[in-house]
Short mmCIF file of C-alpha atoms and ligand atoms in Angstrom, two decimals:
data_model
loop_
_atom_site.label_atom_id
_atom_site.label_comp_id
_atom_site.label_asym_id
_atom_site.label_seq_id
_atom_site.Cartn_x
_atom_site.Cartn_y
_atom_site.Cartn_z
CA MET A 1 51.09 106.59 128.33
CA LYS A 2 53.14 105.79 131.73
CA ASN A 3 52.90 107.30 135.02
CA LYS A 4 55.41 109.70 136.21
CA ALA A 5 57.53 108.28 139.27
CA ALA A 6 56.93 109.96 142.58
CA LEU A 7 60.65 110.62 142.72
CA LEU A 8 60.18 112.88 139.68
CA GLY A 9 57.12 114.81 140.92
CA GLY A 10 54.32 112.26 140.13
CA GLU A 11 51.58 110.90 142.48
CA LYS A 12 52.63 108.44 145.01
CA ALA A 13 51.58 104.87 144.52
CA VAL A 14 50.97 103.87 148.11
CA SER A 15 48.40 105.40 150.14
CA LEU A 16 48.84 103.06 152.88
CA ASN A 17 48.62 104.67 156.34
CA TYR A 18 50.97 102.51 158.36
CA ASN A 19 49.62 102.87 161.69
CA ILE A 20 46.47 100.53 160.89
CA LEU A 21 49.10 97.89 160.54
CA ARG A 22 50.26 98.27 164.48
CA GLU A 23 49.75 95.22 166.37
CA LEU A 24 48.16 96.17 169.48
CA PRO A 25 47.32 94.02 172.43
CA GLY A 26 43.42 92.45 172.26
CA ASN A 27 41.21 92.98 174.68
CA LYS A 28 41.90 89.41 176.54
CA GLU A 29 45.56 90.62 177.04
CA THR A 30 44.69 93.91 178.20
CA GLU A 31 42.09 92.34 180.69
CA ALA A 32 44.66 90.17 181.85
CA VAL A 33 47.30 92.91 182.43
CA ILE A 34 44.47 95.07 184.23
CA LYS A 35 43.68 91.81 186.31
CA ALA A 36 47.30 91.18 187.68
CA LEU A 37 47.68 95.22 188.36
CA LYS A 38 44.60 95.38 190.18
CA GLU A 39 45.57 92.38 192.39
CA GLY A 40 48.80 93.87 192.94
CA ASN A 41 50.46 90.66 191.29
CA LEU A 42 53.61 92.05 190.59
CA SER A 43 56.15 89.51 191.03
CA ALA A 44 56.68 86.21 189.72
CA HIS A 45 55.67 84.41 192.52
CA ARG A 46 52.15 85.71 192.61
CA VAL A 47 51.86 84.87 188.45
CA SER A 48 53.59 81.48 189.07
CA GLU A 49 50.22 79.69 187.63
CA THR A 50 50.22 82.05 184.32
CA ILE A 51 53.83 81.25 184.07
CA ASP A 52 53.00 77.48 184.47
CA SER A 53 50.53 77.92 181.93
CA LEU A 54 52.51 79.65 179.06
CA GLU A 55 55.16 77.17 179.58
CA LYS A 56 53.11 74.28 179.56
CA LYS A 57 51.21 75.39 176.27
CA PHE A 58 54.95 76.24 174.58
CA SER A 59 56.07 72.91 175.59
CA ASP A 60 52.96 71.19 174.15
CA TYR A 61 53.06 72.93 170.96
CA HIS A 62 56.64 72.23 170.22
CA ASN A 63 55.88 68.66 171.50
CA SER A 64 59.25 69.19 174.12
CA LYS A 65 59.37 68.20 177.47
CA PHE A 66 60.30 71.62 178.86
CA ALA A 67 59.93 75.02 178.28
CA LEU A 68 61.10 77.83 180.50
CA THR A 69 60.24 81.72 180.24
CA PHE A 70 62.52 84.55 180.13
CA ASN A 71 62.70 88.19 180.12
CA SER A 72 64.03 88.24 176.61
CA CYS A 73 65.09 85.80 173.73
CA THR A 74 68.54 87.40 174.39
CA SER A 75 68.84 86.47 177.91
CA ALA A 76 67.37 82.55 176.78
CA LEU A 77 70.29 82.61 174.19
CA PHE A 78 72.90 83.64 177.06
CA ALA A 79 71.57 80.92 179.27
CA SER A 80 71.61 78.39 176.46
CA MET A 81 75.06 79.25 175.67
CA LEU A 82 75.81 78.47 179.52
CA ALA A 83 73.48 75.55 179.53
CA ILE A 84 75.31 73.54 176.80
CA GLY A 85 78.56 73.98 178.83
CA LEU A 86 80.21 76.29 176.65
CA LYS A 87 83.68 77.39 178.32
CA LYS A 88 87.10 79.64 177.54
CA ASP A 89 88.63 78.65 173.89
CA ASP A 90 85.61 76.53 172.99
CA GLU A 91 84.22 77.23 169.30
CA LEU A 92 80.51 77.79 168.37
CA ILE A 93 79.59 77.98 164.73
CA VAL A 94 77.24 80.64 164.07
CA PRO A 95 75.94 82.07 160.88
CA ALA A 96 78.04 85.33 159.29
CA TYR A 97 74.57 87.00 158.69
CA GLY A 98 72.06 86.93 161.47
CA TYR A 99 71.13 88.83 164.96
CA HIS A 100 73.47 89.74 167.54
CA SER A 101 71.50 88.07 170.28
CA ALA A 102 72.82 84.61 169.01
CA VAL A 103 76.74 85.62 168.89
CA HIS A 104 77.51 88.27 171.45
CA PRO A 105 76.49 86.11 174.35
CA ILE A 106 79.26 83.82 173.47
CA LEU A 107 81.93 85.97 174.35
CA TYR A 108 80.90 86.35 178.09
CA THR A 109 81.75 82.26 178.23
CA GLY A 110 85.23 83.11 176.60
CA ALA A 111 84.25 80.80 173.79
CA LYS A 112 85.02 82.23 170.27
CA PRO A 113 82.01 82.58 167.64
CA VAL A 114 83.17 81.22 164.31
CA PHE A 115 81.29 82.39 161.45
CA CYS A 116 79.85 80.19 158.56
CA ASP A 117 78.34 81.73 155.34
CA VAL A 118 74.49 81.31 155.21
CA GLU A 119 72.36 79.85 152.07
CA GLU A 120 71.27 82.47 149.37
CA ASN A 121 67.76 81.23 149.26
CA THR A 122 66.87 81.06 153.12
CA LEU A 123 69.55 83.25 154.86
CA SER A 124 70.26 80.46 157.25
CA ILE A 125 73.33 78.95 158.12
CA ASN A 126 74.69 76.81 155.15
CA PRO A 127 75.06 73.24 156.20
CA CYS A 128 77.32 72.37 153.42
CA LYS A 129 80.30 74.82 154.53
CA ILE A 130 80.00 74.03 158.55
CA GLU A 131 81.81 70.71 158.55
CA SER A 132 85.36 72.66 157.34
CA TYR A 133 85.05 74.79 160.33
CA ILE A 134 84.54 71.74 162.88
CA ASN A 135 87.32 70.54 164.93
CA GLU A 136 88.01 69.35 168.57
CA ARG A 137 87.25 72.80 170.20
CA THR A 138 84.00 72.83 168.35
CA LYS A 139 81.02 72.61 170.89
CA GLY A 140 78.01 73.61 169.05
CA ILE A 141 75.94 75.29 166.08
CA VAL A 142 73.73 78.00 166.13
CA ASN A 143 70.82 78.31 163.42
CA ILE A 144 68.86 81.77 163.01
CA ASN A 145 65.54 82.14 160.95
CA MET A 146 66.05 85.50 160.00
CA TRP A 147 62.94 85.99 158.04
CA GLY A 148 60.85 83.10 159.31
CA ILE A 149 62.14 80.54 156.63
CA PRO A 150 63.31 77.49 158.12
CA GLY A 151 66.78 76.83 157.14
CA ASN A 152 67.96 73.20 156.73
CA LEU A 153 67.25 72.26 159.90
CA ASN A 154 67.11 68.30 159.51
CA LYS A 155 70.89 68.43 157.49
CA LEU A 156 72.24 70.78 160.88
CA ARG A 157 70.56 68.03 163.23
CA GLU A 158 72.33 65.18 161.28
CA ILE A 159 75.55 67.06 161.49
CA ALA A 160 75.35 67.80 165.48
CA ASP A 161 74.74 64.51 165.96
CA LYS A 162 77.25 62.95 163.74
CA TYR A 163 79.88 65.24 165.62
CA HIS A 164 78.14 65.14 168.97
CA LEU A 165 77.69 69.01 168.75
CA SER A 166 74.91 70.97 170.28
CA LEU A 167 72.44 72.82 168.12
CA ILE A 168 71.08 76.31 169.54
CA GLU A 169 67.69 77.27 167.40
CA ASP A 170 67.52 80.96 167.55
CA ALA A 171 63.66 80.84 166.45
CA ALA A 172 62.87 84.27 167.69
CA ARG A 173 61.13 85.21 164.12
CA GLY A 174 60.34 81.21 163.69
CA LEU A 175 57.38 80.69 165.96
CA GLY A 176 54.56 78.68 164.11
CA GLY A 177 57.40 77.62 161.20
CA MET A 178 57.91 73.50 160.49
CA VAL A 179 60.07 71.66 158.89
CA ASN A 180 59.04 67.80 157.87
CA GLY A 181 56.38 67.94 160.46
CA LYS A 182 58.57 69.23 163.20
CA LYS A 183 58.22 72.63 164.55
CA ILE A 184 60.82 75.27 164.36
CA GLY A 185 62.90 75.45 167.69
CA SER A 186 61.91 71.71 168.35
CA ILE A 187 64.86 70.40 166.33
CA GLY A 188 67.64 71.67 168.26
CA ASP A 189 68.85 71.08 171.64
CA ILE A 190 67.38 73.88 172.88
CA GLY A 191 64.76 76.32 170.86
CA CYS A 192 64.81 80.21 171.70
CA PHE A 193 61.85 82.31 171.11
CA SER A 194 60.93 86.03 171.49
CA PHE A 195 57.88 88.07 172.83
CA SER A 196 59.55 91.67 171.96
CA THR A 197 57.93 93.89 169.24
CA GLY A 198 57.03 92.60 165.77
CA LYS A 199 56.99 89.01 167.25
CA VAL A 200 53.64 86.99 166.58
CA ILE A 201 53.32 86.68 170.24
CA SER A 202 54.11 90.44 171.60
CA ALA A 203 54.03 91.12 175.19
CA GLY A 204 56.49 94.28 174.95
CA GLU A 205 59.46 92.15 176.36
CA GLY A 206 59.77 88.39 177.01
CA GLY A 207 61.32 85.10 175.97
CA ILE A 208 61.11 81.19 176.11
CA ILE A 209 63.03 78.31 175.49
CA VAL A 210 61.89 74.86 174.57
CA THR A 211 64.01 71.62 175.18
CA ASN A 212 63.68 67.82 175.63
CA ASN A 213 66.88 67.83 177.81
CA GLU A 214 66.53 67.87 181.33
CA GLU A 215 69.92 68.85 181.98
CA LEU A 216 69.75 71.61 179.83
CA TYR A 217 66.64 72.91 181.42
CA ASP A 218 67.96 72.91 184.56
CA ARG A 219 71.30 74.70 183.70
CA SER A 220 69.33 77.05 181.79
CA LEU A 221 67.26 77.49 185.03
CA SER A 222 70.15 77.91 187.32
CA VAL A 223 71.96 80.62 185.24
CA GLY A 224 69.54 83.49 185.92
CA HIS A 225 66.24 82.40 187.53
CA PRO A 226 66.82 82.99 191.25
CA VAL A 227 64.59 81.83 194.26
CA PHE A 228 61.25 81.17 192.13
CA ARG A 229 61.54 77.25 191.77
CA ASN A 230 64.02 74.60 192.17
CA PRO A 231 65.78 72.34 189.69
CA LEU A 232 64.69 68.99 188.74
CA ASN A 233 68.03 67.76 189.50
CA PRO A 234 69.49 68.11 193.17
CA LYS A 235 72.69 68.75 191.72
CA TYR A 236 71.75 72.14 190.65
CA ASN A 237 69.92 73.15 194.09
CA CYS A 238 72.92 75.25 194.61
CA PHE A 239 71.81 77.61 192.44
CA SER A 240 68.14 77.95 193.51
CA ASP A 241 68.31 80.69 195.70
CA THR A 242 70.89 82.89 193.94
CA ALA A 243 71.12 81.65 190.27
CA MET A 244 74.66 82.27 188.56
CA GLY A 245 74.45 86.16 188.88
CA VAL A 246 72.03 87.31 186.57
CA LYS A 247 68.30 87.52 186.67
CA HIS A 248 66.28 86.30 183.71
CA ASN A 249 62.74 86.22 185.03
CA ILE A 250 59.89 87.42 182.69
CA HIS A 251 57.91 90.25 183.84
CA PRO A 252 54.72 89.44 185.61
CA LEU A 253 52.70 91.63 183.04
CA SER A 254 54.30 90.26 180.25
CA VAL A 255 53.61 86.84 180.80
CA CYS A 256 49.93 87.59 181.25
CA MET A 257 50.05 89.26 178.04
CA ALA A 258 51.66 86.15 176.23
CA ASN A 259 49.33 83.67 177.52
CA GLU A 260 46.53 85.12 176.55
CA ALA A 261 48.06 85.86 173.16
CA PHE A 262 49.11 82.18 172.57
CA ASP A 263 45.42 81.47 172.22
CA ASN A 264 45.34 83.49 168.83
CA LEU A 265 48.64 81.91 167.62
CA GLU A 266 47.78 79.72 164.81
CA LYS A 267 45.23 82.27 163.63
CA ARG A 268 48.08 84.81 163.52
CA VAL A 269 50.52 82.31 161.88
CA LEU A 270 48.05 81.72 159.21
CA GLN A 271 47.51 85.46 158.44
CA ASN A 272 50.85 86.38 158.80
CA ASN A 273 51.97 83.69 156.02
CA GLU A 274 49.12 84.60 153.87
CA ASN A 275 50.23 88.41 153.80
CA TYR A 276 53.68 86.88 153.16
CA GLY A 277 52.82 84.73 150.35
CA SER A 278 50.84 87.76 148.64
CA PHE A 279 53.96 89.93 148.84
CA THR A 280 56.33 87.19 147.47
CA ASN A 281 53.91 86.30 144.66
CA MET A 282 53.68 90.28 143.86
CA LEU A 283 57.35 90.53 144.00
CA ASN A 284 58.01 87.38 141.92
CA GLN A 285 56.68 89.12 138.97
CA PHE A 286 59.98 91.00 138.59
CA PRO A 287 63.08 90.03 136.90
CA PHE A 288 65.05 92.22 138.98
CA ILE A 289 64.01 91.00 142.25
CA GLU A 290 64.60 87.84 144.07
CA THR A 291 62.88 86.43 146.95
CA LEU A 292 63.96 83.91 149.52
CA LYS A 293 62.84 80.13 148.65
CA LEU A 294 60.31 78.19 151.08
CA ASP A 295 60.71 74.49 150.40
CA LYS A 296 57.30 73.40 149.66
CA LYS A 297 57.33 70.60 152.27
CA ASP A 298 58.33 73.35 155.07
CA LYS A 299 55.95 76.19 156.62
CA ARG A 300 57.13 79.83 157.36
CA GLY A 301 57.35 80.93 161.12
CA ALA A 302 55.31 84.17 161.64
CA TRP A 303 57.46 87.23 161.28
CA SER A 304 56.00 90.61 160.50
CA GLY A 305 58.93 91.64 157.81
CA MET A 306 60.11 90.26 154.64
CA ALA A 307 63.37 90.56 152.47
CA PHE A 308 64.55 89.96 149.08
CA PHE A 309 67.43 90.85 146.98
CA TYR A 310 67.61 93.29 144.35
CA LYS A 311 69.55 93.27 141.33
CA GLU A 312 71.19 96.30 140.34
CA SER A 313 72.43 95.15 136.94
CA GLU A 314 68.88 93.74 135.83
CA LEU A 315 67.04 97.11 136.51
CA GLY A 316 70.08 99.67 135.81
CA LEU A 317 69.34 101.73 139.17
CA LYS A 318 71.87 101.77 141.72
CA THR A 319 70.32 100.00 145.09
CA ASN A 320 70.33 103.33 147.10
CA THR A 321 68.22 105.42 144.25
CA PHE A 322 65.84 102.43 144.06
CA ILE A 323 65.35 102.42 147.59
CA GLU A 324 64.89 106.34 147.10
CA ALA A 325 62.35 105.93 144.39
CA LEU A 326 60.32 103.60 146.24
CA ASN A 327 60.04 105.64 149.59
CA ALA A 328 59.21 108.19 147.53
CA GLU A 329 56.12 105.97 146.23
CA GLY A 330 55.01 105.80 149.89
CA CYS A 331 56.84 102.33 150.39
CA ARG A 332 58.80 101.72 153.38
CA ILE A 333 61.72 99.78 152.23
CA LYS A 334 65.40 100.13 153.42
CA GLN A 335 68.28 98.13 153.17
CA GLU A 336 69.46 95.48 155.80
CA TYR A 337 70.94 96.57 158.77
CA ASP A 338 74.65 96.60 158.68
CA SER A 339 74.77 94.90 162.45
CA ASN A 340 73.22 91.98 160.98
CA VAL A 341 76.17 91.18 158.81
CA LEU A 342 77.75 89.45 161.85
CA PHE A 343 80.95 88.33 160.46
CA ASN A 344 81.45 92.23 160.43
CA ASN A 345 79.35 93.58 163.38
CA SER A 346 81.07 96.94 164.78
CA ALA A 347 80.31 95.54 168.58
CA LEU A 348 82.67 92.40 167.74
CA ARG A 349 85.33 94.17 166.30
CA ASN A 350 85.53 96.43 169.09
CA ALA A 351 84.72 93.57 171.86
CA ASP A 352 88.22 94.58 173.39
CA LEU A 353 86.82 97.40 175.14
CA PHE A 354 85.11 95.04 177.20
CA PHE A 355 86.87 91.66 176.89
CA LYS A 356 90.58 91.41 177.34
CA ASP A 357 92.29 90.51 173.94
CA ARG A 358 88.88 89.76 171.99
CA LYS A 359 88.35 91.36 168.84
CA PHE A 360 86.79 89.85 165.94
CA LYS A 361 87.92 90.98 162.23
CA ASN A 362 87.11 88.86 159.56
CA SER A 363 87.38 89.00 155.67
CA GLU A 364 84.25 89.37 153.51
CA GLU A 365 85.82 87.00 150.87
CA CYS A 366 85.00 84.33 153.12
CA TYR A 367 81.29 85.38 153.21
CA PRO A 368 80.19 85.99 149.90
CA ILE A 369 76.42 85.64 150.68
CA ALA A 370 76.50 87.61 153.78
CA GLU A 371 78.60 90.21 151.63
CA LYS A 372 75.81 90.17 149.15
CA ILE A 373 73.10 90.63 151.74
CA ARG A 374 75.09 93.72 152.84
CA LYS A 375 74.80 95.48 149.46
CA ASN A 376 71.96 93.88 147.67
CA LEU A 377 69.27 92.68 150.57
CA LEU A 378 66.17 94.99 150.92
CA ILE A 379 63.83 94.51 153.78
CA VAL A 380 60.37 95.58 154.65
CA GLU A 381 59.37 95.73 157.96
CA ASN A 382 55.84 95.07 159.42
CA LEU A 383 53.79 94.90 156.44
CA CYS A 384 53.27 90.91 156.94
CA SER A 385 51.39 91.80 159.93
CA TYR A 386 49.13 89.59 161.51
CA SER A 387 46.51 91.92 162.18
CA MET A 388 44.67 92.36 158.79
CA PRO A 389 44.98 90.99 155.42
CA THR A 390 47.67 93.25 153.53
CA HIS A 391 46.45 92.22 149.79
CA ASN A 392 45.71 95.92 148.65
CA PHE A 393 49.09 97.24 150.13
CA SER A 394 50.82 94.27 147.96
CA GLU A 395 48.67 95.93 145.08
CA GLU A 396 49.84 99.46 145.53
CA TYR A 397 53.63 98.24 145.93
CA SER A 398 53.31 96.63 142.99
CA LYS A 399 52.30 99.60 141.13
CA ALA A 400 54.97 101.42 142.94
CA ILE A 401 57.73 99.11 141.55
CA LYS A 402 56.01 98.80 138.05
CA LYS A 403 56.20 102.88 138.03
CA ILE A 404 60.20 102.73 139.11
CA ALA A 405 60.86 100.36 136.10
CA ASP A 406 58.94 102.53 133.67
CA ASN A 407 60.94 105.37 134.68
CA VAL A 408 64.42 104.25 134.92
CA THR A 409 66.16 106.60 132.06
CA GLU A 410 64.55 109.29 133.65
CA ILE A 411 65.16 108.60 137.21
CA ARG A 412 68.77 108.10 136.12
CA GLY A 413 68.83 111.42 134.24
CA PHE A 414 67.60 112.92 137.26
CA LYS A 415 69.85 111.44 139.70
CA ASN A 416 72.89 111.92 137.19
CA GLU A 417 73.81 108.33 137.12
C1 PLP B 1 66.32 86.70 165.09
C2 PLP B 1 66.28 87.50 166.49
N1 PLP B 1 66.82 86.59 167.60
C3 PLP B 1 66.76 87.35 168.81
C4 PLP B 1 65.93 88.25 169.15
C5 PLP B 1 66.45 89.05 170.44
O1 PLP B 1 65.07 88.99 171.26
P1 PLP B 1 64.75 90.00 172.33
O2 PLP B 1 64.61 91.17 171.89
O3 PLP B 1 63.42 89.10 173.02
O4 PLP B 1 65.83 89.56 173.18
C6 PLP B 1 65.55 89.09 168.04
C7 PLP B 1 64.91 90.47 168.36
O5 PLP B 1 64.03 90.90 167.33
C8 PLP B 1 65.53 88.68 166.76
O6 PLP B 1 65.08 89.06 165.73
#
């Protein structure tokens, strides 16, 4: 006898209390914050040793010469755009699907984001399509690892070298991942990471860049790190007191948290990847679900969410109905945010409210994979949490999906589809 779907009045398949997946700061992180508070260390000058310590840990981990902390990955990306020398009428090739922080800052430089579709398997920018967008105005390429899966970073590096372009990695969701023995974030000219919620090192807010290029380090520092420290090259000393009009310093309490959390990084990456693996294996048993592909040679970065394509025609339920039925079972699954389909992002469509003559409207025909994402990519937030093995939850999710598959005819009747 088949079990009745929860949407039709049956019992929920998932009993998970999602609160237990919350990634709370550990004891050491809490102690470091309390110590800083008690000592009144609430300025960047006072915690400079902790900042140095975190930056050293990051540059060592990525085998890169320099690391520089920021108050967010968004500001790290903003500084990176200025660091590579992006100016009016330049072009930067960016993925048609990703996160806005790697695209919107381009507008402040007067340059233009040029969208390139993403690969279906990794959802990162498609290297095979990039060359057709390169012209004399192109200054660089941006890669984003939306679900921790490394994109084809080696190929991107090759293209960037061939055309003398900069490669910026938005590695906010890629920390701990590897491609061919190199860490995600260290393959580009600049790699940017985030310490905001859901990241494997979470410090409330914060970010960091890694680079091997001294000039890029100096320029990133000069954009928004006033007073606190000097650039390496005296050419940029003119910015050391004031920076270039914005403030990007990391918050002193965030740096205390991130510095302690870093010491658990490898353990967290391992647990997160184990959880991701068990969810992926579970999802792969369903012919109407298509998961992202991780090359055997690569290692996924630790990100708390996962994504998969739902094939409407294989199961015979509309995407919205499938999601409704899953949520009725107690699953927490939703459609990918529209704003991440960047080529059609609403802020870019209306950018002329802030920037003269700048309005970006792109045709969906040029971006079939990004368009497929908009229609059929489902996301599960937080379930790959590093805080505990999620094996049992993946079994519950499996039951929920099976139940829906067994009740397709009844659900369609119920929804009049
Ligand atoms: C892929 C990606 N890039 C950039 C960011 C921005 O990071 P932050 O919140 O530190 O600015 C995020 C935040 O979630 C992200 O997921």
